[in-house]
XYZ file of C-alpha atoms in Angstrom:
415
model
C -63.045 1.878 -14.028
C -66.289 1.154 -12.327
C -68.688 3.880 -13.323
C -71.841 4.111 -11.449
C -74.400 6.651 -12.818
C -78.194 7.242 -11.495
C -80.833 9.819 -12.383
C -80.198 13.542 -11.267
C -80.576 14.477 -7.687
C -79.182 10.941 -6.600
C -75.761 10.301 -4.954
C -73.395 8.328 -7.026
C -70.104 7.000 -6.181
C -66.866 5.610 -8.155
C -64.681 3.859 -5.615
C -61.574 4.362 -7.763
C -61.668 8.283 -7.314
C -61.464 9.598 -3.950
C -64.092 12.264 -2.887
C -65.377 12.684 -6.443
C -69.198 12.083 -7.347
C -70.009 11.213 -10.754
C -73.448 11.871 -12.703
C -74.388 10.943 -16.293
C -76.677 13.547 -17.657
C -79.151 12.455 -20.055
C -79.362 15.853 -21.753
C -77.044 18.726 -22.346
C -74.964 20.234 -19.523
C -75.444 24.048 -19.565
C -72.967 26.125 -17.877
C -74.307 29.406 -16.668
C -77.942 30.253 -15.371
C -78.111 33.884 -17.006
C -80.475 34.756 -19.507
C -78.706 32.954 -22.326
C -78.454 29.675 -20.137
C -82.111 29.871 -19.239
C -83.278 30.695 -22.765
C -81.335 27.380 -23.820
C -82.723 25.274 -21.449
C -86.392 26.570 -21.935
C -85.988 25.891 -25.702
C -84.672 22.313 -25.163
C -87.447 21.711 -22.746
C -89.975 22.673 -25.275
C -88.606 19.816 -27.447
C -88.745 17.473 -24.648
C -84.931 17.392 -24.063
C -83.865 17.643 -20.350
C -80.750 19.641 -19.341
C -78.762 20.437 -16.439
C -77.890 23.976 -15.721
C -74.712 24.608 -13.389
C -74.327 27.902 -11.819
C -71.391 29.387 -9.701
C -73.476 31.687 -7.777
C -76.414 31.307 -5.514
C -79.058 32.710 -8.041
C -79.885 32.996 -11.641
C -78.953 35.947 -13.594
C -76.234 36.649 -10.785
C -74.757 39.605 -12.921
C -78.056 41.240 -12.899
C -78.886 40.595 -9.417
C -75.672 41.191 -7.580
C -73.738 43.248 -9.820
C -75.522 45.994 -11.446
C -76.557 49.568 -9.991
C -79.852 50.443 -8.756
C -81.012 52.690 -11.379
C -80.312 50.297 -14.213
C -83.047 49.821 -17.015
C -82.838 47.897 -20.116
C -81.358 50.161 -22.800
C -83.326 48.620 -25.537
C -87.251 48.313 -25.810
C -88.453 45.196 -24.179
C -89.603 43.416 -27.273
C -85.820 43.342 -28.463
C -84.939 41.663 -25.008
C -87.488 38.982 -24.460
C -86.203 35.422 -24.275
C -87.755 32.808 -26.509
C -91.259 31.527 -25.976
C -92.468 34.208 -23.292
C -92.920 37.743 -23.826
C -92.597 40.250 -21.101
C -95.752 41.231 -19.327
C -97.941 43.892 -21.304
C -97.809 45.889 -18.092
C -94.191 46.385 -18.048
C -92.750 49.888 -19.538
C -90.803 49.935 -22.851
C -87.703 49.884 -20.917
C -88.217 47.751 -18.008
C -86.102 48.416 -14.688
C -83.479 46.086 -13.385
C -85.982 44.661 -10.724
C -88.719 44.007 -13.405
C -86.121 42.276 -15.780
C -84.977 40.008 -12.720
C -88.774 39.406 -11.856
C -89.364 38.472 -15.613
C -86.239 35.966 -15.337
C -87.489 34.357 -12.267
C -90.915 33.812 -13.818
C -89.333 32.415 -16.827
C -87.436 29.866 -14.874
C -90.574 28.786 -12.810
C -92.603 28.775 -15.983
C -90.286 26.226 -17.678
C -89.533 24.677 -14.409
C -85.681 25.421 -14.651
C -83.814 24.519 -11.709
C -80.198 25.165 -11.853
C -77.600 23.609 -9.471
C -76.254 26.469 -7.591
C -72.874 26.969 -5.843
C -71.085 24.797 -8.698
C -68.054 26.425 -10.028
C -66.748 24.800 -13.255
C -63.174 24.119 -12.825
C -62.619 22.032 -15.957
C -64.477 20.844 -18.853
C -63.043 18.683 -21.521
C -64.190 16.293 -24.308
C -63.229 12.351 -23.671
C -62.840 11.093 -27.107
C -62.522 7.556 -25.973
C -66.264 7.593 -25.233
C -67.489 10.710 -27.094
C -68.594 12.405 -24.027
C -68.200 15.556 -22.007
C -66.772 15.698 -18.528
C -67.335 18.755 -16.403
C -65.846 18.751 -13.055
C -67.161 21.366 -10.644
C -66.355 22.195 -6.774
C -68.818 23.796 -4.380
C -72.138 22.912 -2.851
C -72.775 22.521 1.054
C -69.838 20.299 1.445
C -67.500 22.003 -1.135
C -67.314 18.697 -2.832
C -66.018 17.796 -6.212
C -68.407 16.517 -8.885
C -68.013 15.286 -12.308
C -71.017 15.567 -14.681
C -71.031 13.602 -18.067
C -72.890 14.459 -21.049
C -72.904 14.163 -24.827
C -73.475 17.953 -25.128
C -71.959 21.017 -23.390
C -73.297 24.324 -23.818
C -71.097 27.456 -22.756
C -73.445 29.935 -21.517
C -71.158 32.151 -19.215
C -71.558 34.963 -21.666
C -69.296 37.947 -22.211
C -69.556 39.501 -18.881
C -68.252 36.676 -16.701
C -65.332 38.400 -14.928
C -64.564 42.161 -14.223
C -61.848 43.901 -16.124
C -59.569 45.534 -13.710
C -56.930 47.828 -15.450
C -53.538 48.402 -14.614
C -53.245 52.159 -13.669
C -50.071 53.653 -12.617
C -49.980 54.768 -8.774
C -53.431 53.163 -8.062
C -52.157 51.533 -4.890
C -51.310 55.177 -3.645
C -54.495 56.644 -4.063
C -55.756 56.408 -0.414
C -59.480 56.595 -1.395
C -62.201 54.368 -2.228
C -61.683 52.318 -5.377
C -64.488 50.139 -6.763
C -65.607 48.319 -9.925
C -69.007 49.165 -11.126
C -69.864 45.662 -10.301
C -69.971 46.702 -6.607
C -71.703 50.278 -7.194
C -75.291 50.467 -6.344
C -76.110 53.979 -6.229
C -74.403 57.503 -5.534
C -75.895 57.945 -2.108
C -72.533 57.366 -0.214
C -70.705 59.715 -2.637
C -72.962 62.732 -2.022
C -70.689 65.994 -2.135
C -67.752 64.069 -2.979
C -65.567 64.181 -6.097
C -65.723 60.976 -7.981
C -63.637 59.961 -11.003
C -65.348 57.437 -13.344
C -62.932 55.741 -15.530
C -64.610 54.289 -18.808
C -67.045 55.988 -21.068
C -69.278 53.021 -22.092
C -73.085 52.781 -21.270
C -72.187 51.940 -17.564
C -69.677 54.687 -17.101
C -71.944 57.423 -18.718
C -75.024 56.240 -16.460
C -72.996 56.027 -13.219
C -72.067 59.614 -13.845
C -75.750 60.593 -14.073
C -76.620 58.618 -11.183
C -73.919 60.403 -9.053
C -75.184 63.742 -10.148
C -78.606 62.694 -8.862
C -77.089 62.098 -5.335
C -75.343 65.712 -5.449
C -71.767 63.699 -6.024
C -69.168 65.838 -8.337
C -68.338 63.363 -10.964
C -65.460 63.490 -13.561
C -65.584 61.097 -16.670
C -62.355 59.771 -18.343
C -62.654 59.396 -21.827
C -59.731 57.398 -23.038
C -60.717 56.474 -26.616
C -63.264 57.869 -29.097
C -66.778 56.956 -28.705
C -70.056 57.022 -30.556
C -72.841 58.546 -28.417
C -76.467 58.093 -29.809
C -79.845 59.297 -28.621
C -81.874 56.455 -27.011
C -84.859 57.396 -29.320
C -85.375 59.301 -32.449
C -88.512 61.103 -33.037
C -90.298 58.724 -30.457
C -88.887 55.746 -31.805
C -85.820 53.649 -30.414
C -82.567 54.111 -32.308
C -82.072 50.537 -32.240
C -85.422 49.806 -33.625
C -84.845 52.356 -36.397
C -81.280 50.863 -37.201
C -82.685 47.232 -37.371
C -85.373 48.256 -39.873
C -83.180 50.389 -41.989
C -80.428 47.589 -42.257
C -83.082 45.274 -43.954
C -83.115 47.815 -46.908
C -79.865 49.752 -46.851
C -75.847 48.993 -46.475
C -74.659 49.732 -43.019
C -72.716 52.607 -44.148
C -75.706 54.287 -45.071
C -77.513 53.586 -42.159
C -74.611 54.857 -40.177
C -74.707 58.452 -41.975
C -78.326 58.614 -41.368
C -77.785 57.970 -37.476
C -74.925 60.366 -37.278
C -76.754 63.188 -38.880
C -79.896 62.412 -36.761
C -77.729 62.200 -33.601
C -76.005 65.536 -34.419
C -79.303 67.013 -34.784
C -80.672 65.784 -31.404
C -77.461 65.661 -29.273
C -75.361 68.390 -31.047
C -71.520 68.018 -31.634
C -70.298 65.595 -28.978
C -66.744 66.228 -30.021
C -67.008 69.794 -28.251
C -67.789 68.023 -25.116
C -64.614 65.742 -25.291
C -66.420 63.059 -26.621
C -64.803 62.451 -30.128
C -66.575 60.127 -32.549
C -64.489 57.450 -34.417
C -64.117 57.408 -37.914
C -66.015 54.098 -38.510
C -69.808 54.688 -38.110
C -71.444 53.270 -34.961
C -72.953 50.104 -36.558
C -69.932 49.324 -38.750
C -67.622 49.939 -35.708
C -69.923 47.568 -33.754
C -69.853 44.764 -36.588
C -65.763 44.995 -36.980
C -64.749 45.934 -33.364
C -67.366 44.809 -31.161
C -67.556 48.407 -29.707
C -71.284 49.330 -28.796
C -72.273 52.781 -29.157
C -73.384 54.571 -25.959
C -77.074 55.323 -25.925
C -77.421 58.689 -23.965
C -80.429 58.616 -21.343
C -79.446 62.133 -20.074
C -75.709 62.303 -19.163
C -74.841 64.643 -22.213
C -77.055 67.461 -20.741
C -75.164 67.017 -17.343
C -71.819 67.336 -19.191
C -73.063 70.365 -21.219
C -74.118 72.235 -17.767
C -70.975 71.398 -16.268
C -72.072 68.946 -13.654
C -69.824 66.171 -15.152
C -66.311 67.248 -16.072
C -64.581 65.098 -18.938
C -60.971 64.353 -18.972
C -58.769 62.489 -21.368
C -56.801 59.286 -20.643
C -55.250 58.742 -16.968
C -51.664 59.259 -16.932
C -51.235 58.377 -13.372
C -52.971 58.301 -9.885
C -51.378 59.870 -6.769
C -52.694 60.402 -3.279
C -56.246 61.504 -3.500
C -55.579 63.025 -6.813
C -55.010 62.035 -10.533
C -52.926 63.381 -13.533
C -54.001 63.204 -16.856
C -52.137 63.006 -20.382
C -52.983 66.670 -21.007
C -51.088 67.559 -18.097
C -54.143 68.547 -15.877
C -54.457 67.398 -12.253
C -57.448 67.086 -9.916
C -58.225 66.047 -6.664
C -60.720 63.034 -5.992
C -62.194 61.323 -3.150
C -63.245 58.010 -4.859
C -62.530 56.300 -8.087
C -65.047 54.094 -9.890
C -63.843 51.590 -12.634
C -66.438 51.417 -15.335
C -63.991 49.289 -17.380
C -66.291 46.396 -18.299
C -66.166 42.498 -18.178
C -64.648 39.735 -20.109
C -65.266 35.965 -20.953
C -63.660 33.363 -18.499
C -64.006 30.460 -20.961
C -60.304 29.958 -21.625
C -59.797 29.411 -17.631
C -61.870 26.157 -17.717
C -62.644 24.834 -21.079
C -59.881 22.801 -21.996
C -58.657 21.054 -25.537
C -61.094 22.780 -27.782
C -60.389 25.265 -30.687
C -64.029 27.000 -30.796
C -63.093 29.778 -28.418
C -60.077 32.318 -28.751
C -57.620 32.169 -25.899
C -57.184 35.903 -26.162
C -60.858 37.230 -25.476
C -62.673 34.131 -24.884
C -65.060 34.621 -27.494
C -65.981 32.095 -30.402
C -63.535 32.408 -33.360
C -66.420 32.315 -35.989
C -68.388 35.581 -35.441
C -72.156 35.903 -35.284
C -74.273 34.286 -36.874
C -71.848 31.062 -37.030
C -70.243 31.175 -33.592
C -72.994 29.188 -31.777
C -71.870 25.543 -32.772
C -68.528 23.939 -32.134
C -67.241 20.375 -32.793
C -68.151 17.063 -30.590
C -71.308 18.548 -29.085
C -69.999 21.810 -27.802
C -72.242 24.943 -28.215
C -71.953 28.673 -27.283
C -74.707 31.168 -26.408
C -74.481 34.725 -25.280
C -71.293 35.650 -27.278
C -72.720 37.257 -30.235
C -72.145 40.845 -29.067
C -75.772 41.461 -29.855
C -77.031 41.253 -26.232
C -80.350 39.342 -25.275
C -81.556 39.421 -29.049
C -78.446 37.530 -30.074
C -78.683 35.043 -27.231
C -82.295 34.167 -28.176
C -81.414 33.511 -31.665
C -78.442 31.236 -30.888
C -80.562 29.375 -28.041
C -83.239 28.366 -30.678
C -80.520 27.396 -32.992
C -78.835 24.990 -30.324
C -81.970 23.485 -29.300
C -82.906 22.520 -32.980
C -79.476 21.125 -33.476
C -79.270 18.810 -30.282
C -83.019 17.444 -31.293
C -81.775 16.351 -34.525
C -78.644 14.584 -32.865
C -80.622 12.977 -30.254
C -83.417 11.512 -32.837
C -80.591 10.176 -35.168
C -77.569 9.387 -33.116
C -77.122 6.691 -30.528
C -76.079 7.774 -27.176
C -72.375 6.900 -26.228
C -71.824 4.143 -23.373
C -70.386 5.899 -20.445
C -69.163 2.435 -19.217
C -66.293 2.816 -21.986
C -64.929 5.847 -20.436
């Protein structure tokens, strides 16, 4: 095979493969330009290692910019959410708004001169053992052309929230009213005076219900499973901050008991509101099951006052109505699916055992899930949010620097 390669930004051509452009990348290929991908690229750049960021959307942090509701704020204090090598501006509040966080990410990319290649959907990434290089095939761009990028390293930064989870609900096709995922929800303005059923009681579902109340809608919340709801702050200190401090000194079960007692003192008995707590404590459940506790930002008060109704699991949906497993039936004008997201890595990463086919997460849990074989890395899959992504981004950059300094670059012409 005649394999012609040039530097980034120049056209290349392989006469043996029709309509495919090939590009040899001197540094790692990073798939995804969310916070995880940006953090990794910045850490690499600080070590004078170039990288190529591939992004299927038209902007960085597309989940934050295109698929989140307007009232969203960071649920954790900003110092737990900052990316490596650049803190948030001191003028930002403790819990930055969505708009402020996006501005921070854009400033971050500009500061480190990170320029992702947009409109590049990765169709397949596989390791070519003949030459020891990664081949990443994409489609997109202005002419919807096919590209193949080649590198010694591949960093998977598509994260935990790449694709919406759309549950199968009996009778949903017969509903007749509006049905949307929270990825399409911006505010409750268009739902004023309407009865809205929100399916899912995670942080998004709880906050969407609160937002609907603020726009005079009539929301109901489906609580299918048990859930831990904690106050966002205790005694003026973030619950997350208290937890991380206590975990340095006490076992997780002891910290959980403290959190639950404080939560009952601050929030009362949530079981009476239809929000039954799991048997495992909030932190232990997060570690063992990956289930994140809900941080209350005002939703519980609306449930107590009757502005938000709580229902158990859905049994079926009918024409502008829904039946629940306890036999109750109610009418609704719209349904909002706060059913979360999932990883899409198994759809395009081929021939590697690092990721689980079932959920698209690394098989090894944090803190050991960041490195695979043959120059493959993962960032943004720790289930610890931005803090976990920052930790893994630093490790990846350090490891690639060692390899670059001590291992010879494979010769692409042997592929």
